[in-house]
Short mmCIF file of N, CA, C and O in Angstrom, two decimals:
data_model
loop_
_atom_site.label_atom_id
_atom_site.label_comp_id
_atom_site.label_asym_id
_atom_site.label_seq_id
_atom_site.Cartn_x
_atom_site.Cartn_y
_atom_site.Cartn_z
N UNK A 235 65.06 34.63 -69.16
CA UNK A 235 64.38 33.34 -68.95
C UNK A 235 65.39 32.20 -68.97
O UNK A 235 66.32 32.05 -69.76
N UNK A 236 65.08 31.51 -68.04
CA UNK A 236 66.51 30.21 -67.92
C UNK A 236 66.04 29.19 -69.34
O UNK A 236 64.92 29.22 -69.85
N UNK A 237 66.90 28.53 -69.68
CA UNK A 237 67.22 27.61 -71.05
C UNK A 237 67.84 26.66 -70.53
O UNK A 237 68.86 26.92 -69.90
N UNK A 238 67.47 25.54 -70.62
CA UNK A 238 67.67 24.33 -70.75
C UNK A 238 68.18 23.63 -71.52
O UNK A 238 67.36 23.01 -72.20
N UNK A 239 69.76 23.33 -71.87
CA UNK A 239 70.06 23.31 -72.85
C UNK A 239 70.68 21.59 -73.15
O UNK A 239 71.82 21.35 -72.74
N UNK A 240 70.08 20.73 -73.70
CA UNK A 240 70.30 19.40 -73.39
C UNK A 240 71.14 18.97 -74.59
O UNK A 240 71.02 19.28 -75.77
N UNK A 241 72.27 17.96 -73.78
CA UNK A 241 73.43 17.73 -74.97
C UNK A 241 73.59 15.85 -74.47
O UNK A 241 73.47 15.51 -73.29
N UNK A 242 73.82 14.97 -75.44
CA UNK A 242 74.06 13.86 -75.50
C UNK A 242 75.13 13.74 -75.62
O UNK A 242 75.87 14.65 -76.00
N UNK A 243 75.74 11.94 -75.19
CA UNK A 243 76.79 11.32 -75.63
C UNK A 243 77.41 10.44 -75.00
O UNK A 243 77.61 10.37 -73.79
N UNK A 244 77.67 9.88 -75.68
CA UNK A 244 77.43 8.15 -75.64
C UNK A 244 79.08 7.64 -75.11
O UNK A 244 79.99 8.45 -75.29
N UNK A 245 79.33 6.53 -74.60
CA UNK A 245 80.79 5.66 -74.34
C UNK A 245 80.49 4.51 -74.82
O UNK A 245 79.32 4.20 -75.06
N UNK A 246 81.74 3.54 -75.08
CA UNK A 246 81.46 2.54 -75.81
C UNK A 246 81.97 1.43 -75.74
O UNK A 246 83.09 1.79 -76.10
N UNK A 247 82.13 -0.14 -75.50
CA UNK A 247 83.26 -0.71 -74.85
C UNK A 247 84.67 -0.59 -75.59
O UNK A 247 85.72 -1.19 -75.33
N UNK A 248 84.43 0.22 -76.45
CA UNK A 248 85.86 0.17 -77.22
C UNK A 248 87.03 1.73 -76.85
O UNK A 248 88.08 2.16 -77.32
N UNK A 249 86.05 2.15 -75.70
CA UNK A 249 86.86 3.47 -75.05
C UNK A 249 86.92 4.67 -75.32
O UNK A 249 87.83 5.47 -75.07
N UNK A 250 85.38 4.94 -76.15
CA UNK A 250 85.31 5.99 -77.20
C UNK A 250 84.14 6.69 -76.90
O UNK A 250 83.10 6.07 -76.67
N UNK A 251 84.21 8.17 -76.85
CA UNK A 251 82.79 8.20 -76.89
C UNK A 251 82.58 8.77 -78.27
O UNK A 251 83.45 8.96 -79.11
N UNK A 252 81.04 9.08 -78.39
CA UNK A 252 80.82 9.00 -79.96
C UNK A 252 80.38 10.57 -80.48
O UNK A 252 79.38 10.82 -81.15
N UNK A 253 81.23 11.39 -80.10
CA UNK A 253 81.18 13.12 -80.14
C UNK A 253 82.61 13.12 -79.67
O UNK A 253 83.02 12.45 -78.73
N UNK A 254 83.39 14.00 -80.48
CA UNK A 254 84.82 14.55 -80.43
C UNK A 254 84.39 16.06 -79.80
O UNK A 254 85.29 16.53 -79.11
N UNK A 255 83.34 16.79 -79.89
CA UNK A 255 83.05 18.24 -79.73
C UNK A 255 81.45 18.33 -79.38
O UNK A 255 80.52 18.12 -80.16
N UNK A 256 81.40 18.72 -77.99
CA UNK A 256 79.60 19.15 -77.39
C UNK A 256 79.63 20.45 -78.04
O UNK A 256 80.68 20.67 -78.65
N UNK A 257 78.78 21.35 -78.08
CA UNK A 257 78.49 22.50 -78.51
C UNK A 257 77.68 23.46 -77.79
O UNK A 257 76.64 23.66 -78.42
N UNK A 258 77.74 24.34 -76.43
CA UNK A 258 76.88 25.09 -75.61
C UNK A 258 76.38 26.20 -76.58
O UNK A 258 77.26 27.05 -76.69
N UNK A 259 75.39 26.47 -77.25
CA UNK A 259 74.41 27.33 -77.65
C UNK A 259 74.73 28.94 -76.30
O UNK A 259 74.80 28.68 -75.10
N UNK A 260 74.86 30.35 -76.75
CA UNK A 260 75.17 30.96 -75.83
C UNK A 260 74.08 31.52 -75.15
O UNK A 260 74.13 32.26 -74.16
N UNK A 261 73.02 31.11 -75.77
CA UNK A 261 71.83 31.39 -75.00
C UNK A 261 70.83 30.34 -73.85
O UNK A 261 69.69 30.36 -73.37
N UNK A 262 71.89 29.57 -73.80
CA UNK A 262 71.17 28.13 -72.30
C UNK A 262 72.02 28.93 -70.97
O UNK A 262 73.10 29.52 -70.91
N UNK A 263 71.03 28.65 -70.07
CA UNK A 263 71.38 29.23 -69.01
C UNK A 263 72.03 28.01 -67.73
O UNK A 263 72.57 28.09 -66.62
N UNK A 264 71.57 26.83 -68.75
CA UNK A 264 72.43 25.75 -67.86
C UNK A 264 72.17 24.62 -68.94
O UNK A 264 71.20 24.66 -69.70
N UNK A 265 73.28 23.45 -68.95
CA UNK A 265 73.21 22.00 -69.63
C UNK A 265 72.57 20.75 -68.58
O UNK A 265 72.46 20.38 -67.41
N UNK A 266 72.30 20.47 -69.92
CA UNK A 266 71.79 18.74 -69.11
C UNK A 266 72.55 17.82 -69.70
O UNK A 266 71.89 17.29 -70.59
N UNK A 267 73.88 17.27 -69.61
CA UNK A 267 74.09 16.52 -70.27
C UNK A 267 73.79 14.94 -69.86
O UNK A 267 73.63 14.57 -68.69
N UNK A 268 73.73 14.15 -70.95
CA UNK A 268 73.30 12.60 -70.79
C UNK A 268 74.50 12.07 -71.17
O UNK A 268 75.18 12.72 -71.97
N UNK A 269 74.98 10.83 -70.69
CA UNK A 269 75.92 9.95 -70.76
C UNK A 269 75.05 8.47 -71.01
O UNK A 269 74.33 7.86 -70.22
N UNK A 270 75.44 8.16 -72.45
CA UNK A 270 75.18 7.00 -72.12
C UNK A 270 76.03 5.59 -72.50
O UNK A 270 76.59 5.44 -73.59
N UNK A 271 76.02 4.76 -71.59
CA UNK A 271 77.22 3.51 -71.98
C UNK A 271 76.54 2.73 -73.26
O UNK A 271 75.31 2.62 -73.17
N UNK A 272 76.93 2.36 -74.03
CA UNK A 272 75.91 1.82 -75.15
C UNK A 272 76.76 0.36 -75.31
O UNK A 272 76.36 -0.40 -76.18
N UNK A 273 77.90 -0.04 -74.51
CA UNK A 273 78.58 -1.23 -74.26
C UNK A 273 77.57 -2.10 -73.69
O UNK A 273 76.36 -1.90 -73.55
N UNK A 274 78.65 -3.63 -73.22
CA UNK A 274 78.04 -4.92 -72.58
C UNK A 274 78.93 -4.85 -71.54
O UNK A 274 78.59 -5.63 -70.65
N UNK A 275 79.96 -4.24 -71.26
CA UNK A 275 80.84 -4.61 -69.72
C UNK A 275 80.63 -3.54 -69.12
O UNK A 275 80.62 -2.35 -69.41
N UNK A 276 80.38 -4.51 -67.73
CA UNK A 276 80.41 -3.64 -66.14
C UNK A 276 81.16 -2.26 -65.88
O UNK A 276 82.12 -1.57 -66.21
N UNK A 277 80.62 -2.29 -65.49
CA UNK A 277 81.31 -0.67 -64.78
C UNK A 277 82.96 -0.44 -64.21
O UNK A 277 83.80 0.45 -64.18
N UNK A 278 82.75 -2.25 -63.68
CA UNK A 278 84.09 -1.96 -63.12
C UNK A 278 85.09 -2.47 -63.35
O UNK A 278 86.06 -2.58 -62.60
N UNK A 279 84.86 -3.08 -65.10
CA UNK A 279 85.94 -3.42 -66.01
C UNK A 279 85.75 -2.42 -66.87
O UNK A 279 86.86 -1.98 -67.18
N UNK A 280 84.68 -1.71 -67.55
CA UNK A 280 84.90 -0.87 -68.46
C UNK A 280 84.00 0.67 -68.28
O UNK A 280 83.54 1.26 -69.26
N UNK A 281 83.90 1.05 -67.21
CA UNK A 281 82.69 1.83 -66.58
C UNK A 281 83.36 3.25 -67.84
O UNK A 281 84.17 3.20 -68.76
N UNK A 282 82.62 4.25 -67.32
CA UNK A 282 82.54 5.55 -68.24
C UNK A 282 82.37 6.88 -67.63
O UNK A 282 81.23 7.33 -67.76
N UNK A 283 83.09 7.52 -67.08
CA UNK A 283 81.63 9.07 -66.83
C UNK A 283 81.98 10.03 -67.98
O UNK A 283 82.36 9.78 -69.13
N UNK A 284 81.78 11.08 -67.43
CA UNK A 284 81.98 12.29 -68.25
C UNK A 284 82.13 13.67 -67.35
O UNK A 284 81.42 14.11 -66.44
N UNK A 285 83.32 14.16 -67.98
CA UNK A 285 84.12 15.02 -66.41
C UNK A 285 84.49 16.32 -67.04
O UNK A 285 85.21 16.12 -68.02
N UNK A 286 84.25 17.57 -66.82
CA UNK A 286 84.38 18.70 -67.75
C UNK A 286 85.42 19.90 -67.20
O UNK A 286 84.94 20.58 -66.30
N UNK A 287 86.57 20.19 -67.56
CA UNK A 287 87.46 20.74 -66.55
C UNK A 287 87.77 21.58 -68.31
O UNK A 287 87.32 21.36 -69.43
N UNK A 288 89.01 22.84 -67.59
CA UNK A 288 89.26 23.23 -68.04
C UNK A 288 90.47 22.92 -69.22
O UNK A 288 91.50 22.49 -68.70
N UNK A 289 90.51 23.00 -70.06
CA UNK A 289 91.52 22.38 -71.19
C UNK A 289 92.80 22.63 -70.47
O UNK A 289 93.55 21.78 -70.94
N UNK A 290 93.36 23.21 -69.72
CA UNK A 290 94.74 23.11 -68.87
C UNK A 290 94.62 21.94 -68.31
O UNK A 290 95.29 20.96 -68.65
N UNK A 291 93.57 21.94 -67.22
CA UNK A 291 93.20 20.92 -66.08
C UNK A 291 92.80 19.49 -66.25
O UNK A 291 92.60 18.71 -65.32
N UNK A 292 92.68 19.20 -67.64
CA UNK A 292 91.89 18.04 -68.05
C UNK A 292 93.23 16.64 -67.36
O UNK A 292 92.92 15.66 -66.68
N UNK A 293 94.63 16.99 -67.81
CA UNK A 293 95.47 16.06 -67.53
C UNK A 293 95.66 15.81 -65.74
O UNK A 293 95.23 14.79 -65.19
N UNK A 294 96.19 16.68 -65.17
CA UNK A 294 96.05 16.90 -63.70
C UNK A 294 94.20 16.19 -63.32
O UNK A 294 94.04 15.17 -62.65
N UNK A 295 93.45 16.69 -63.69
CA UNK A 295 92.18 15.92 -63.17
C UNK A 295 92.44 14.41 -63.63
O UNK A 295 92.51 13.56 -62.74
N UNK A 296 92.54 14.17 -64.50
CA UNK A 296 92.46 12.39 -65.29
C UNK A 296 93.45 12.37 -63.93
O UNK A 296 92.95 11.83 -62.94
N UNK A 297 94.84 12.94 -63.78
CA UNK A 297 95.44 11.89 -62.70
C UNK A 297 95.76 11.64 -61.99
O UNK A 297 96.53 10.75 -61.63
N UNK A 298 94.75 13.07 -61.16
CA UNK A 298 94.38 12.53 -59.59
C UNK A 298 93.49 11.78 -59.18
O UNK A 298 93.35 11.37 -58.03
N UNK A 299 92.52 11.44 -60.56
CA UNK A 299 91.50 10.61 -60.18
C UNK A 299 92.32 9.24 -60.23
O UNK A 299 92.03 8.44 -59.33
N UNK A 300 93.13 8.90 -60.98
CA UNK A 300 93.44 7.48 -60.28
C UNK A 300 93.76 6.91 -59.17
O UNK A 300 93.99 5.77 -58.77
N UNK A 301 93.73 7.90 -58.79
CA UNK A 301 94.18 7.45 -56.69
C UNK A 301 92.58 7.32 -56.55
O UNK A 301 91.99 6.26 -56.33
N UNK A 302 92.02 8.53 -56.71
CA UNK A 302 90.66 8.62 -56.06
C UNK A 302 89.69 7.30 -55.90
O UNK A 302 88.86 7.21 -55.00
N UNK A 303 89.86 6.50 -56.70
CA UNK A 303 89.16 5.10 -56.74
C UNK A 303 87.94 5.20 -57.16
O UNK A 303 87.34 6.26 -57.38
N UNK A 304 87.42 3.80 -57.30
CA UNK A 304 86.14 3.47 -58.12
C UNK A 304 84.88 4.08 -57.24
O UNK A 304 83.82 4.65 -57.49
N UNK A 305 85.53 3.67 -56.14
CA UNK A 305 83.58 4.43 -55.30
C UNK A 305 83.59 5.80 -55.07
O UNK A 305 82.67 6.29 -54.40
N UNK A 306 84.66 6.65 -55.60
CA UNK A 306 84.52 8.06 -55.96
C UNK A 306 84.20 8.37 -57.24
O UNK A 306 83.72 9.50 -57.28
N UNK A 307 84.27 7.78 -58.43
CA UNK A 307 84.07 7.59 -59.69
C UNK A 307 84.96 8.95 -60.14
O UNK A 307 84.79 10.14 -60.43
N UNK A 308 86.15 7.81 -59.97
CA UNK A 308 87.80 8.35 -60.09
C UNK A 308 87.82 9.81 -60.23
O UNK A 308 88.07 10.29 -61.33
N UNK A 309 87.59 10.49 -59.31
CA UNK A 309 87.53 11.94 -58.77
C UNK A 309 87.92 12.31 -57.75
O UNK A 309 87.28 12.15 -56.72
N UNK A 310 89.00 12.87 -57.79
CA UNK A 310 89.23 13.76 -56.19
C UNK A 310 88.48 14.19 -55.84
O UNK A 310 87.66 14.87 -56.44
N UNK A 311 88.53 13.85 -54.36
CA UNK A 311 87.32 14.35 -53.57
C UNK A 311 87.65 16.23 -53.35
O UNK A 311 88.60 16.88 -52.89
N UNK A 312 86.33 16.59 -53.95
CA UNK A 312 86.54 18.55 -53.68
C UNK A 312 87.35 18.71 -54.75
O UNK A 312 88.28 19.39 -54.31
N UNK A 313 87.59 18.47 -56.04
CA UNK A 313 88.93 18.72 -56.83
C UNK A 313 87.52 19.90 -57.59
O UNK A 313 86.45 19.72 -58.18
N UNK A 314 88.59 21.42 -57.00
CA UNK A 314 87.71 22.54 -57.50
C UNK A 314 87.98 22.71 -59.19
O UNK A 314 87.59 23.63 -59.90
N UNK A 315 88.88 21.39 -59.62
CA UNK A 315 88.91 21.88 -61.37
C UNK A 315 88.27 21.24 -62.13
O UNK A 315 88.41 21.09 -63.35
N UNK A 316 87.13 20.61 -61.05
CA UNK A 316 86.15 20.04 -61.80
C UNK A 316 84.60 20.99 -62.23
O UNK A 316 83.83 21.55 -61.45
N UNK A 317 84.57 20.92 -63.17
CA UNK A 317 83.21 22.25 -63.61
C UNK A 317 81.86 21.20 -63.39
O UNK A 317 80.95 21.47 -62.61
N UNK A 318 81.91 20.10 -64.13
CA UNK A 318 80.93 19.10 -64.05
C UNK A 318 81.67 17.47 -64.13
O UNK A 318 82.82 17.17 -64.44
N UNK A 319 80.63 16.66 -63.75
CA UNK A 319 80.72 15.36 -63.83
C UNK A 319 79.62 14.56 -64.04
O UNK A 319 78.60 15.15 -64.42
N UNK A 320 79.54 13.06 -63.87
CA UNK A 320 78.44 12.06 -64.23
C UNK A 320 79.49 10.99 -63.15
O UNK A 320 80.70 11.02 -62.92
N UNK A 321 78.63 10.28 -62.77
CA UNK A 321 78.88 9.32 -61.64
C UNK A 321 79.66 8.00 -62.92
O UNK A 321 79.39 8.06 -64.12
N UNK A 322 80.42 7.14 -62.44
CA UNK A 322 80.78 5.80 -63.98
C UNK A 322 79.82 4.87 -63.78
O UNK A 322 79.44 4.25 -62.79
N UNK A 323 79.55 4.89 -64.76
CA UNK A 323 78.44 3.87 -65.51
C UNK A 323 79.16 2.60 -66.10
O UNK A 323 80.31 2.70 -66.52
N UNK A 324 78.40 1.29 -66.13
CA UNK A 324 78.95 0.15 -67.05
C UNK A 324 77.85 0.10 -68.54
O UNK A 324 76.92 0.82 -68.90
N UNK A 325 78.27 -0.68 -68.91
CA UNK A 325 77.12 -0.69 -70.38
C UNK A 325 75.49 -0.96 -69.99
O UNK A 325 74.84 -1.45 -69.06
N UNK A 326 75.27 -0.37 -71.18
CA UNK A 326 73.98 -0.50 -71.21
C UNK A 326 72.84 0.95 -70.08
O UNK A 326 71.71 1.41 -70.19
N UNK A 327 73.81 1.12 -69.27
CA UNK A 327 73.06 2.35 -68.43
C UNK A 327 73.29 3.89 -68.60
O UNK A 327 74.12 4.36 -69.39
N UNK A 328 72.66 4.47 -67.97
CA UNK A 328 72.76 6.12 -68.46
C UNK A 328 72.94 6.94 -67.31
O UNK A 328 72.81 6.48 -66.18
N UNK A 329 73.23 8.11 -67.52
CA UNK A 329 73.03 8.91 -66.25
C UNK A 329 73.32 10.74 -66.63
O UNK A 329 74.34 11.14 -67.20
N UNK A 330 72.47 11.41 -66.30
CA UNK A 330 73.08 12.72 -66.41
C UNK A 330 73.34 13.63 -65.25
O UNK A 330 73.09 13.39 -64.07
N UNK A 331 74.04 15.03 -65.90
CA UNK A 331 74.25 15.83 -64.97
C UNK A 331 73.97 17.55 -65.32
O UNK A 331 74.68 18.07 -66.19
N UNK A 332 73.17 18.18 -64.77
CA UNK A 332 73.00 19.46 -64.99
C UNK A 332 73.88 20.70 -64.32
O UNK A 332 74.09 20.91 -63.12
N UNK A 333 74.17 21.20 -65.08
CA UNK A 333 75.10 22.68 -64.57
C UNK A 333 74.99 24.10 -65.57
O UNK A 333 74.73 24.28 -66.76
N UNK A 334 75.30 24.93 -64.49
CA UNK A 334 74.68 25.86 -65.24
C UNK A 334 76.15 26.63 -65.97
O UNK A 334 77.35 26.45 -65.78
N UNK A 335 75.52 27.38 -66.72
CA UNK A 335 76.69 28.19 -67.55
C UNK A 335 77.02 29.18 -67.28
O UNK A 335 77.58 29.88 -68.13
N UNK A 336 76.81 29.62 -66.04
CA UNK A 336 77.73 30.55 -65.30
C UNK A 336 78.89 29.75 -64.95
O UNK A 336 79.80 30.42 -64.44
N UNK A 337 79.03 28.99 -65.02
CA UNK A 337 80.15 27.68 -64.63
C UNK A 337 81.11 28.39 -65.98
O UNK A 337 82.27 28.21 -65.59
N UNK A 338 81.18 28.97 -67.11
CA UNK A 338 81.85 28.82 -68.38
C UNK A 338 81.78 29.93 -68.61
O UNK A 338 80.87 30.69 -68.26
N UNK A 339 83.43 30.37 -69.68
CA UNK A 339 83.67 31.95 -70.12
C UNK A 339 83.62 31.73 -70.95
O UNK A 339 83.88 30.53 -71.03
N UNK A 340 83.27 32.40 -72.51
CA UNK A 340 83.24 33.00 -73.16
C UNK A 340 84.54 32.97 -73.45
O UNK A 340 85.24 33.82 -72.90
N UNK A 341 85.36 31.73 -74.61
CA UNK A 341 86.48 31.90 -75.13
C UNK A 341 87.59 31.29 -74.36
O UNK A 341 88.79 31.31 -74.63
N UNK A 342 86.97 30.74 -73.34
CA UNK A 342 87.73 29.66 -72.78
C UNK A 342 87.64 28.48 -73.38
O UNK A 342 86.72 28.25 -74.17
N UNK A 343 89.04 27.15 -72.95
CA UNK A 343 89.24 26.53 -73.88
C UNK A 343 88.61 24.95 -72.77
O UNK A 343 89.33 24.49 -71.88
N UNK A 344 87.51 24.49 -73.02
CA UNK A 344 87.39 23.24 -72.08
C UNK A 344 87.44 21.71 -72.61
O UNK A 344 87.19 21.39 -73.78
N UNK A 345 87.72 21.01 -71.80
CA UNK A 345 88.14 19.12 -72.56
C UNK A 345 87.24 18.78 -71.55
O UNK A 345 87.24 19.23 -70.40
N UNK A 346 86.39 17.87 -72.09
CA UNK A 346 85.54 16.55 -71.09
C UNK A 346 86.38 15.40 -71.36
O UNK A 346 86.66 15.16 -72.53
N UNK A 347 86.79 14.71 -70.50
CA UNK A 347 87.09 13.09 -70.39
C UNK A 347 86.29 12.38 -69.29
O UNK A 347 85.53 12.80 -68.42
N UNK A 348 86.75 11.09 -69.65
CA UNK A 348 86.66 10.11 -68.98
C UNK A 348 87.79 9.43 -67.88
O UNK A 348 88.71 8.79 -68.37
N UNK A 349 87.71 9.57 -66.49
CA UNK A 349 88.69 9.74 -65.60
C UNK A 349 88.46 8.34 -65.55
O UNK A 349 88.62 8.29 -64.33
N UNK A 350 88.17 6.96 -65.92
CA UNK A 350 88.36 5.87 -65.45
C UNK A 350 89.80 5.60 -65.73
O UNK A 350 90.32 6.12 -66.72
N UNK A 351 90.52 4.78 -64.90
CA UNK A 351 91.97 4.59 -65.38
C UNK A 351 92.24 3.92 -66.85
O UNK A 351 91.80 2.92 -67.42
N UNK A 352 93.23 5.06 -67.22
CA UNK A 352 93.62 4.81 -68.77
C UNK A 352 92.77 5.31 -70.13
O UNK A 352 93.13 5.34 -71.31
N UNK A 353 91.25 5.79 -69.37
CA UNK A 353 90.50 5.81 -70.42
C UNK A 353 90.64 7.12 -71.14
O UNK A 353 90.32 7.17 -72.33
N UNK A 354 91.29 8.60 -70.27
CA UNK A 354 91.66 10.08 -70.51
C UNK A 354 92.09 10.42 -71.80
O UNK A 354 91.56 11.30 -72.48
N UNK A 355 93.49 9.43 -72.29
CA UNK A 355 94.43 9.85 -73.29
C UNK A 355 93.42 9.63 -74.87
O UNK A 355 93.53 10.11 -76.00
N UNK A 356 92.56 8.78 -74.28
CA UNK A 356 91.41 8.75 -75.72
C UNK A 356 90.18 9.03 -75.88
O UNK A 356 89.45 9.17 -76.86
N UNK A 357 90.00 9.13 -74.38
CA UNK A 357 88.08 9.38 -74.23
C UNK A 357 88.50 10.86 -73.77
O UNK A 357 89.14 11.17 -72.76
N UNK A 358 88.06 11.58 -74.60
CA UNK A 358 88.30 13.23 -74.54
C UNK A 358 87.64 13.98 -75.72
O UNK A 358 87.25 13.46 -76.76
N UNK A 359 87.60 15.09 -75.43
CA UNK A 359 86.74 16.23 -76.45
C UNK A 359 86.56 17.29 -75.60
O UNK A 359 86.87 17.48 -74.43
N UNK A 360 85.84 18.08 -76.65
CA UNK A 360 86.22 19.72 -76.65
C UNK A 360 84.60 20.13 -76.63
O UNK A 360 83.73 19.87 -77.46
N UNK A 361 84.51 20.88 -75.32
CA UNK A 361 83.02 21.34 -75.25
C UNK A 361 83.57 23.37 -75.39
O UNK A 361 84.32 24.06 -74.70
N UNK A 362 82.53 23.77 -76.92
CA UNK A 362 82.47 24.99 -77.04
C UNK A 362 81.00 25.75 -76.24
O UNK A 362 79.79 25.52 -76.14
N UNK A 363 81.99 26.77 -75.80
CA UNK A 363 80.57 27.69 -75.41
C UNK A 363 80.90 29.15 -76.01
O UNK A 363 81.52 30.00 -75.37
N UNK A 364 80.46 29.32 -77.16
CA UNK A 364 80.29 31.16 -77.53
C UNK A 364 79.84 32.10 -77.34
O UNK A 364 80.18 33.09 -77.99
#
């Protein structure tokens, strides 16, 4: 039976989001995660997403997205080391994204950041799936 497995978390204007570690339950058959900006600045002074690559890939993704630009929501276009994403948000708005967990191994090591420029080296964490 498919599982629905819904995970929060928040960005903040101070460049943070407010979970160091998501947690995939091994019995969801896909996530919903929510992003939400809980700031007061725009998107396109302090926007946010949430980008889920493999803990190798997390640096290489953060920095090809800075070419990629804002109306890609700093993402290479087709960049296959992306597992999931969320479009960038400014404060105050939300947005999610569902994927399933066939996307994820069992003992692999994955980092979510935030590909807005500069925001990578601190807006980061560790999503487990067991």
């Amino acid at each position: 039976a498919a599982k629905v497995c819904k995970l929060e978390i928040a960005g903040t204007d101070q460049m943070q989001f407010d979970k160091k570690e998501l947690v995939v339950a091994p019995d969801c058959t896909s996530v919903e995660l929510t992003l939400k900006h809980t700031g007061k600045l725009p998107a396109q002074a302090m926007g946010h997403n949430w980008v889920l690559t493999k803990t190798a890939d997390a640096a290489g993704v953060a920095s090809d997205g800075l070419g990629a630009g804002f109306a890609s929501d700093h993402i290479k276009k087709g960049d296959a080391r992306v597992i999931a994403n969320t479009k960038i948000i400014g404060g105050g708005q939300s947005t999610s994204v569902t994927f399933p967990t066939s996307k994820l191994k069992k003992g692999e090591s994955y980092t979510y950041i935030c590909t807005f420029p500069g925001h990578s080296s601190i807006m980061k964490g560790v999503l487990k799936f067991n």
